[in-house]
Coordinates of C-alpha atoms in Angstrom, one line a residue:
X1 CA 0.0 0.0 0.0
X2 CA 0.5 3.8 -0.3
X3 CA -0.4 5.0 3.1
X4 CA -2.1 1.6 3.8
X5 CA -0.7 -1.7 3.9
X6 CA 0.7 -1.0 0.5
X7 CA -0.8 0.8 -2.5
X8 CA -4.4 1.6 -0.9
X9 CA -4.6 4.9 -0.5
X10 CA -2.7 8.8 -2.0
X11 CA -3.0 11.4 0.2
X12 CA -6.4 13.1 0.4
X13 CA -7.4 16.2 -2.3
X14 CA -4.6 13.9 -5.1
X15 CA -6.3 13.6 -8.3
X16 CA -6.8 10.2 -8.2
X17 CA -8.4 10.4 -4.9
X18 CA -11.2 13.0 -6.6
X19 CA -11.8 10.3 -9.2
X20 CA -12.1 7.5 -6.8
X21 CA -13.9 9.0 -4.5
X22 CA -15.7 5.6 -3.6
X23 CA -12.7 3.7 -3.3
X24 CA -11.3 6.3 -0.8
X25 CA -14.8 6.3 1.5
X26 CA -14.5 2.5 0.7
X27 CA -11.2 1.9 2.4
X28 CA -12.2 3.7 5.3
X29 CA -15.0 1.9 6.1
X30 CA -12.9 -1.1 5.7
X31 CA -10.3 0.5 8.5
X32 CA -13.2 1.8 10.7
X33 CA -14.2 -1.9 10.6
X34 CA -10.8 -3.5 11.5
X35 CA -11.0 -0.9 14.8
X36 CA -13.7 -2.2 15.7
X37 CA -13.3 -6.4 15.4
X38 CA -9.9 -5.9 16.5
X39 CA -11.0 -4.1 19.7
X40 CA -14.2 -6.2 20.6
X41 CA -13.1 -9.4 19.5
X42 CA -11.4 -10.8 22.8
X43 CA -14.1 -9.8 25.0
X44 CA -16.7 -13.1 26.6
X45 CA -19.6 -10.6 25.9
X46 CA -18.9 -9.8 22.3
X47 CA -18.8 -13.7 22.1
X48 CA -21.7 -14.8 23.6
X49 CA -24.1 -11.9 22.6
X50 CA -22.6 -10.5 19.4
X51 CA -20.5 -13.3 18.3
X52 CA -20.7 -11.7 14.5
X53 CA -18.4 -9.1 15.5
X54 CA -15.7 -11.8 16.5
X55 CA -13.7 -14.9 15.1
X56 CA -14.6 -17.8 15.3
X57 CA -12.9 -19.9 12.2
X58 CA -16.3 -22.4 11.8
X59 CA -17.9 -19.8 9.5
X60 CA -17.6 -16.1 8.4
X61 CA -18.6 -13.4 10.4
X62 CA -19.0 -9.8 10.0
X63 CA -15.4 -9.5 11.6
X64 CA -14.3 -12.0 8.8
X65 CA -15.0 -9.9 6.1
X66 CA -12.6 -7.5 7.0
X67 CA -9.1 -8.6 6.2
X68 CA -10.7 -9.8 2.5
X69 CA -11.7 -5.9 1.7
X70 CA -7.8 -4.9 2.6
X71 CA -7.0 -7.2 0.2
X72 CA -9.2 -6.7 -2.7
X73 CA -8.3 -3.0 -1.9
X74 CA -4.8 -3.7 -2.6
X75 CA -5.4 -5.6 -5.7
X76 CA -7.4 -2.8 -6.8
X77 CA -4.3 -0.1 -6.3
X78 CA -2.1 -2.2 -7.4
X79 CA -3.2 -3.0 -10.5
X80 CA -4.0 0.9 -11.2
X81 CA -0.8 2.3 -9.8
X82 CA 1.6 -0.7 -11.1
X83 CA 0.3 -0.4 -15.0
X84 CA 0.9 3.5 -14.4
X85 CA 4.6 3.1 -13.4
X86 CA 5.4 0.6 -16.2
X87 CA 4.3 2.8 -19.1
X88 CA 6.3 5.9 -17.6
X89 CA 9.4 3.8 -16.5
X90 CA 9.3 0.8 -18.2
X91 CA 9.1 -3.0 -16.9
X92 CA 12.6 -3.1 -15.3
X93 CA 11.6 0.0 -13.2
X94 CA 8.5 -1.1 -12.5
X95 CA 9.0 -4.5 -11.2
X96 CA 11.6 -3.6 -9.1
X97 CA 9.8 -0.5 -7.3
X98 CA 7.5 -3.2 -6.3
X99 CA 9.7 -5.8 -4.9
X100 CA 11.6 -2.8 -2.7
X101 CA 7.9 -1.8 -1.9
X102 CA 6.8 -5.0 -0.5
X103 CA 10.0 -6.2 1.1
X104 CA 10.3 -2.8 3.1
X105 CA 6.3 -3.7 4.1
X106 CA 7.5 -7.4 5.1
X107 CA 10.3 -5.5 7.4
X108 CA 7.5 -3.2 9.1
X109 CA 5.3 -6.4 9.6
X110 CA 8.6 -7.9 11.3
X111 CA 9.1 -5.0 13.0
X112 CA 5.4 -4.8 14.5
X113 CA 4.4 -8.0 15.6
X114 CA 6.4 -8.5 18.0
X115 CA 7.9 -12.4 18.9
X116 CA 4.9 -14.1 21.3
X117 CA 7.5 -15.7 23.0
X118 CA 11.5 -15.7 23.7
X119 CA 14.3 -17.4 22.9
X120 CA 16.1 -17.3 26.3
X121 CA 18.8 -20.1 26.6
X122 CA 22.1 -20.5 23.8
X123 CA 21.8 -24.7 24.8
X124 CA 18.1 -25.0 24.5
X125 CA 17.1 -26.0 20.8
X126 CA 14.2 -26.4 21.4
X127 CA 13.1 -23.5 22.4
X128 CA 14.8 -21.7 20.2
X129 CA 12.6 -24.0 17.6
X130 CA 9.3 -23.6 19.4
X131 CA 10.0 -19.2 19.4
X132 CA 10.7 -19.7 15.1
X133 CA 7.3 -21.9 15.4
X134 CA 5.2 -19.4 16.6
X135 CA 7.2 -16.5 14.5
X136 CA 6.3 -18.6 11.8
X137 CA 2.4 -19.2 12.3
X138 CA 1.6 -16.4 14.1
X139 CA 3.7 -13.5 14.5
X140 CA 4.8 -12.5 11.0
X141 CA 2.3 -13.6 9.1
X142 CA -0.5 -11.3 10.1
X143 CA -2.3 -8.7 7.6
X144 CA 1.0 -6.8 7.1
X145 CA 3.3 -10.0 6.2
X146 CA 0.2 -11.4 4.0
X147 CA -0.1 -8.3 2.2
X148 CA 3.5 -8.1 1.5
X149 CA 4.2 -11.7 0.4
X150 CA 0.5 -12.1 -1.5
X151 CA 1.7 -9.0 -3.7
X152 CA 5.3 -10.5 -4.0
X153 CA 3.2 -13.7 -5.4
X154 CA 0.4 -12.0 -7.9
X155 CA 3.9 -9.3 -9.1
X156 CA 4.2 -11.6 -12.3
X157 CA 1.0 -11.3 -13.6
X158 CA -0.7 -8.2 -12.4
X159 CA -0.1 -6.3 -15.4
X160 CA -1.7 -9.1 -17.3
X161 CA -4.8 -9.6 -19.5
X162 CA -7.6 -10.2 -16.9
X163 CA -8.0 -13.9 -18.2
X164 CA -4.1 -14.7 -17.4
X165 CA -5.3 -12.9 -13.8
X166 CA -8.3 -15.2 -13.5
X167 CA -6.8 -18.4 -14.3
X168 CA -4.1 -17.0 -11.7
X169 CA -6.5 -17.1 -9.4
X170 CA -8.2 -20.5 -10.0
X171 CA -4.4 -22.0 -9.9
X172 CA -3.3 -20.2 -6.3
X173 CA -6.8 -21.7 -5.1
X174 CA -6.6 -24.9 -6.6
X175 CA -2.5 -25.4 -4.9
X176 CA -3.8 -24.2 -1.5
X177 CA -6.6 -26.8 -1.4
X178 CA -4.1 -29.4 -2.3
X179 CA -1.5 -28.4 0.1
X180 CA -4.3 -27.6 2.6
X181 CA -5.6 -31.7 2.0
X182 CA -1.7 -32.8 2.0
X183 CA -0.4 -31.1 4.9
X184 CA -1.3 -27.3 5.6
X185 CA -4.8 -27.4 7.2
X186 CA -3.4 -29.9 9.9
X187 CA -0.1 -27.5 10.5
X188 CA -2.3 -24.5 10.9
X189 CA -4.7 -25.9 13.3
X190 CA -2.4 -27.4 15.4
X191 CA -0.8 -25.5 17.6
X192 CA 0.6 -22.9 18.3
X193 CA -2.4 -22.0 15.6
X194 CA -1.4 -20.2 12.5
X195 CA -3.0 -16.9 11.9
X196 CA -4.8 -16.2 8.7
X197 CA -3.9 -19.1 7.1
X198 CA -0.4 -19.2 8.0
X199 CA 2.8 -18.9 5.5
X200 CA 1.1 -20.2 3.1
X201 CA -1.6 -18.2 3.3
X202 CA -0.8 -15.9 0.5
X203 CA -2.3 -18.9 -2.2
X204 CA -5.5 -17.7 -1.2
X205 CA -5.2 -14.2 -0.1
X206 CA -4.4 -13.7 -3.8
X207 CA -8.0 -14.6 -4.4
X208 CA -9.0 -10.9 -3.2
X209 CA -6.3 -9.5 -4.5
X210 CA -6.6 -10.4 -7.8
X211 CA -10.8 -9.7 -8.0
X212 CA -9.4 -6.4 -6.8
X213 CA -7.0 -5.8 -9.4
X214 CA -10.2 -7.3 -11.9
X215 CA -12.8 -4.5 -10.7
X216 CA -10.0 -1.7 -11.0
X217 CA -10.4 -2.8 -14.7
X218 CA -13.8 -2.7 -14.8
X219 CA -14.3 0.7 -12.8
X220 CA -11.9 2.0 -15.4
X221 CA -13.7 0.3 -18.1
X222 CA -17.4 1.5 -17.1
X223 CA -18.2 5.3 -17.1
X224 CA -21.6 5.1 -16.4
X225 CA -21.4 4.5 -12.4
X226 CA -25.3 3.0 -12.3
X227 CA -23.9 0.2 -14.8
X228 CA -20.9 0.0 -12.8
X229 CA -22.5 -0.6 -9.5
X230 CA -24.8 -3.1 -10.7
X231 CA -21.9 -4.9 -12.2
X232 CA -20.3 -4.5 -8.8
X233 CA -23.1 -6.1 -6.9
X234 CA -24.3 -8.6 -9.5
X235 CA -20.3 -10.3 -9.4
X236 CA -20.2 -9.6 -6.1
X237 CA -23.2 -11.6 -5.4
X238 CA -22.0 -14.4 -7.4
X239 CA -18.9 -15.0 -6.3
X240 CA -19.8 -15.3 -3.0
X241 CA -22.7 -17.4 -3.9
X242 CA -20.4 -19.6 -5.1
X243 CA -18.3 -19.5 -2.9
X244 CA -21.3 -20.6 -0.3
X245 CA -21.5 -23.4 -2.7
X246 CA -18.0 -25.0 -2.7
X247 CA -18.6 -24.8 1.2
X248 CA -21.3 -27.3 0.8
X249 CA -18.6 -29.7 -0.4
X250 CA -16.9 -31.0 2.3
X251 CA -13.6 -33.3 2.4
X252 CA -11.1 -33.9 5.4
X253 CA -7.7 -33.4 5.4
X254 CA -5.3 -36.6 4.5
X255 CA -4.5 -37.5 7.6
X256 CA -8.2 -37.9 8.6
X257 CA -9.2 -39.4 4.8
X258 CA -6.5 -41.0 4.5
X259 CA -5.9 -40.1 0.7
X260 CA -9.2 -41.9 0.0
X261 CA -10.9 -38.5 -1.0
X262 CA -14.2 -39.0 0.1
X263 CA -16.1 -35.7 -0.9
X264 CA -19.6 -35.6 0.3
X265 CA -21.8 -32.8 -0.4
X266 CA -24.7 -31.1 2.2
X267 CA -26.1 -27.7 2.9
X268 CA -23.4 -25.6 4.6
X269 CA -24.6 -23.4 7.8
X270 CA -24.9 -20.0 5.8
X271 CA -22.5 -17.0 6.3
X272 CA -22.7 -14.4 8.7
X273 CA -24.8 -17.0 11.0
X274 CA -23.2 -18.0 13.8
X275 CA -21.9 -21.5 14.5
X276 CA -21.6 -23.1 18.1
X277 CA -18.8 -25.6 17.3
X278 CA -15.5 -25.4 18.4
X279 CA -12.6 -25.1 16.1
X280 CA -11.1 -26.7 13.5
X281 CA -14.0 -28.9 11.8
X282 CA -11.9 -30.6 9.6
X283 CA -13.6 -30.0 6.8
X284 CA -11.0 -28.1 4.0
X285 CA -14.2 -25.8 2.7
X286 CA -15.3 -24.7 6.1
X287 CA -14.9 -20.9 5.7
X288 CA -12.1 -20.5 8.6
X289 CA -9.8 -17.0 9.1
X290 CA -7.3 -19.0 10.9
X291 CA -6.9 -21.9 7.7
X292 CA -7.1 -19.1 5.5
X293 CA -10.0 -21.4 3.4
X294 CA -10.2 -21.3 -0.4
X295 CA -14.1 -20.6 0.3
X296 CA -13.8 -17.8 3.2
X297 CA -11.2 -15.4 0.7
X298 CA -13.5 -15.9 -1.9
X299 CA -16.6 -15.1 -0.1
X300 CA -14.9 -12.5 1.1
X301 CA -14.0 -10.5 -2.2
X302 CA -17.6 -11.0 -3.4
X303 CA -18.7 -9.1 0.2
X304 CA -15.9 -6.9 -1.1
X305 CA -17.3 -6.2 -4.3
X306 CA -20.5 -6.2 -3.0
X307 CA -19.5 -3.3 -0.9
X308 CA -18.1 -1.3 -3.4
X309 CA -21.3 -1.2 -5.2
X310 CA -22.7 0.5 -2.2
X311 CA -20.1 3.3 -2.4
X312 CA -20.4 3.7 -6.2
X313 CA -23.9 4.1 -4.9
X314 CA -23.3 6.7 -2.2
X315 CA -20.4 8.7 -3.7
X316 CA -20.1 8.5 -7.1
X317 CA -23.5 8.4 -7.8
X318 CA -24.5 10.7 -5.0
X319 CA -22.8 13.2 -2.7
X320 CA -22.1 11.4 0.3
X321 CA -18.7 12.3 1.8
X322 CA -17.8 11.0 5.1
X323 CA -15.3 12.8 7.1
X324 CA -14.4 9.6 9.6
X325 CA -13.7 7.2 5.9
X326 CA -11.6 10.3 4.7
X327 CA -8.9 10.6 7.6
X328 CA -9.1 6.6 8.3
X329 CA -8.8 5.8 4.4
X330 CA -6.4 8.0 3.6
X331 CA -3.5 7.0 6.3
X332 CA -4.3 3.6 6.4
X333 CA -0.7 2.1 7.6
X334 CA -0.5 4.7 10.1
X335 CA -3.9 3.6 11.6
X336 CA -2.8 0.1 11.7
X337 CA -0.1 0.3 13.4
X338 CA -1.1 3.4 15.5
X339 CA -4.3 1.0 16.8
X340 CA -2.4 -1.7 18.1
X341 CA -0.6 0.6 20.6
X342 CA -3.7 2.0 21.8
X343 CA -5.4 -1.0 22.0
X344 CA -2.4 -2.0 24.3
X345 CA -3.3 1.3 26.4
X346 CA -6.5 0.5 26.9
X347 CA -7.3 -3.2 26.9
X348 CA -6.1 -3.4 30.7
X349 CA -8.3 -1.5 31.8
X350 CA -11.0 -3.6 30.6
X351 CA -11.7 -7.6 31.5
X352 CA -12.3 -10.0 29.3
X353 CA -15.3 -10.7 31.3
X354 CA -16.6 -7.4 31.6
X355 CA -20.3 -6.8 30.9
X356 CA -21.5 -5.5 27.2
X357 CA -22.0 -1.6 28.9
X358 CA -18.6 -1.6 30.0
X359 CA -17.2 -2.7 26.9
X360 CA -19.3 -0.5 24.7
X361 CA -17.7 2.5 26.4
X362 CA -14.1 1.3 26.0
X363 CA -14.4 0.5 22.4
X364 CA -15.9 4.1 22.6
X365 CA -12.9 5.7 24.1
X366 CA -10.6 3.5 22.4
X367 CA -11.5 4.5 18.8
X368 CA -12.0 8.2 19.6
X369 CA -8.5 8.2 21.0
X370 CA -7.4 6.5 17.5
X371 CA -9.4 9.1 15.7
X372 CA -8.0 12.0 17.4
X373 CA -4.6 10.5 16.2
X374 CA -5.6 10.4 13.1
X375 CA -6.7 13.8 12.3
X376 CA -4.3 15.0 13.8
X377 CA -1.7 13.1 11.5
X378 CA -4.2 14.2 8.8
X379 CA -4.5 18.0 9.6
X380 CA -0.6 18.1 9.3
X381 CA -0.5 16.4 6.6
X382 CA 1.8 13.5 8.0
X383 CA 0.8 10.6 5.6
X384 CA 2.9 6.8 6.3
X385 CA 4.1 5.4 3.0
X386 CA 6.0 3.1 1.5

């Protein structure tokens, strides 16, 4: 990203930001969102009486949806800034901006989440393999790292013909599955858990990054906004209708099936519902965060584009200009990181346990304080890039 986790956003009152006006209001939400899931999450209340609003990894919540929208976000700025920089510098140029870009993004996600745990002894091994474990699953590999490696992966063809892009897409899916049934889903739900599918997780997290990329061509592509939002909405709804359908098919990892590949097929609970099991169900199209599923990225981008059909709606189409999407949208890197360290102000203050009142006022105070931050950063025109 640009101010965001690469690519997503030029500073506010840029050309391009007047032109994609609901792409800018569009990101922000998508920030706005992140504060909230990342603050309530944690909480016993939130789980119990608004479990939409937390992970679970049995099905796709509202919270969910989040990380897919930073990703189709990505796709859609990178595609739109990436072409732009290879017809005025040419391919060498161009391709190796973007691998500075996104390595310098992978040191700031190093640099961020810090190590869980410590490697404390020279003689002990194994604890020096158990810290590189958790690195590995957990620590790196979070929305920065994903973001950073998933653009490393879609670099060699994101200046391609959308077909090239599509059958991309279809091939990172298709490998993830098969690692997923060979090894992968058992490594990530085993712990210490991986997060967001894990090091591998950038197979699938190319999925939204790549519809991202294919609705910057067609926002480019469609002047009249009323034909481009029902575009946005129509694809949208299809691809996550078929992504509801491939979960309906349901097959267990190897070492479970035991290479016999016995896919059955049943109604799936639906999205956005929530489901009272407990974690993983060993089924490789259960949309799960934490396996970084085939089926929960690719629901996710069609909530994505279905989403960006509301904005066309609201901003391009009509006037609506929110101040809170503006300052959040437009420094989106700065708000990621600057969250976390409120977050870790404010959290102790407030028990896990604590009743839905008292959390409701901290996640007030806690995203006012990151607000205040914000347009502040804004107002003085302070913008993190990369």
């Amino acid at each position: 990203m640009q101010s965001a986790p690469y690519g997503l956003a030029p500073p506010p009152n840029s050309a391009e930001s007047a032109r994609l006006v609901s792409l800018d209001q569009f990101r922000g939400y998508t920030v706005l969102g992140m504060l909230l899931v990342n603050f309530v999450g944690s909480f016993a209340v939130i789980k119990t009486q608004l479990p939409v609003l937390a992970h679970h990894h049995t099905y796709c919540s509202y919270a969910d949806t989040i990380m897919p929208q930073f990703l189709f976000a990505v796709g859609f700025a990178f595609r739109l800034t990436f072409v732009k920089r290879l017809a005025a510098v040419g391919a060498q140029a161009a391709y190796w901006h973007a691998v500075r870009r996104n390595l310098g993004l992978l040191l700031v996600a190093f640099v961020v989440y810090n190590v869980g745990s410590k490697w404390e002894k020279w003689d002990d091994l194994s604890q020096r393999d158990v810290v590189l474990l958790r690195w590995a699953k957990q620590d790196l590999f979070q929305t920065l790292g994903h973001i950073a490696v998933t653009s490393l992966w879609v670099l060699p063809v994101i200046a391609a013909r959308p077909r090239v892009r599509i059958a991309y897409t279809v091939f990172s899916g298709v490998l993830h599955v098969a690692l997923s049934y060979w090894f992968n889903y058992r490594w990530a739900n085993t712990p210490p858990n991986g997060v967001d599918g894990g090091p591998l997780g950038f197979l699938t997290w190319a999925v939204p990054l790549l519809i991202g990329s294919l609705a910057c061509d067609l926002y480019q592509s469609t002047p009249n906004r009323e034909r481009l939002c029902i575009r946005f909405a129509f694809i949208g709804a299809v691809v996550a209708a078929l992504a509801y359908g491939l979960s309906c098919v349901h097959l267990a990892p190897s070492d479970m099936d035991e290479w016999h590949f016995n896919v059955s097929v049943s109604t799936a609970p639906p999205p956005l519902v929530f489901v009272n099991v407990k974690p993983p169900t060993n089924d490789l199209f259960t949309m799960s965060q934490r396996s970084g599923s085939l089926t929960y990225t690719l629901f996710g981008a069609g909530v994505a584009l279905m989403v960006l059909a509301v904005f066309v709606l609201a901003c391009d189409i009509g006037s609506v200009r929110l101040g809170v999407f503006r300052t959040l949208g437009s420094n989106a890197l700065a708000a990621y990181i600057i969250h976390g360290l409120v977050y870790e102000a404010v959290k102790p203050f407030v028990p896990r346990d604590a009743p839905l009142w008292y959390v409701s006022i901290a996640t007030v105070v806690a995203l006012t304080i990151c607000y205040v931050l914000m347009r502040s950063l804004e107002k003085n025109k302070l913008f993190l890039k990369l």
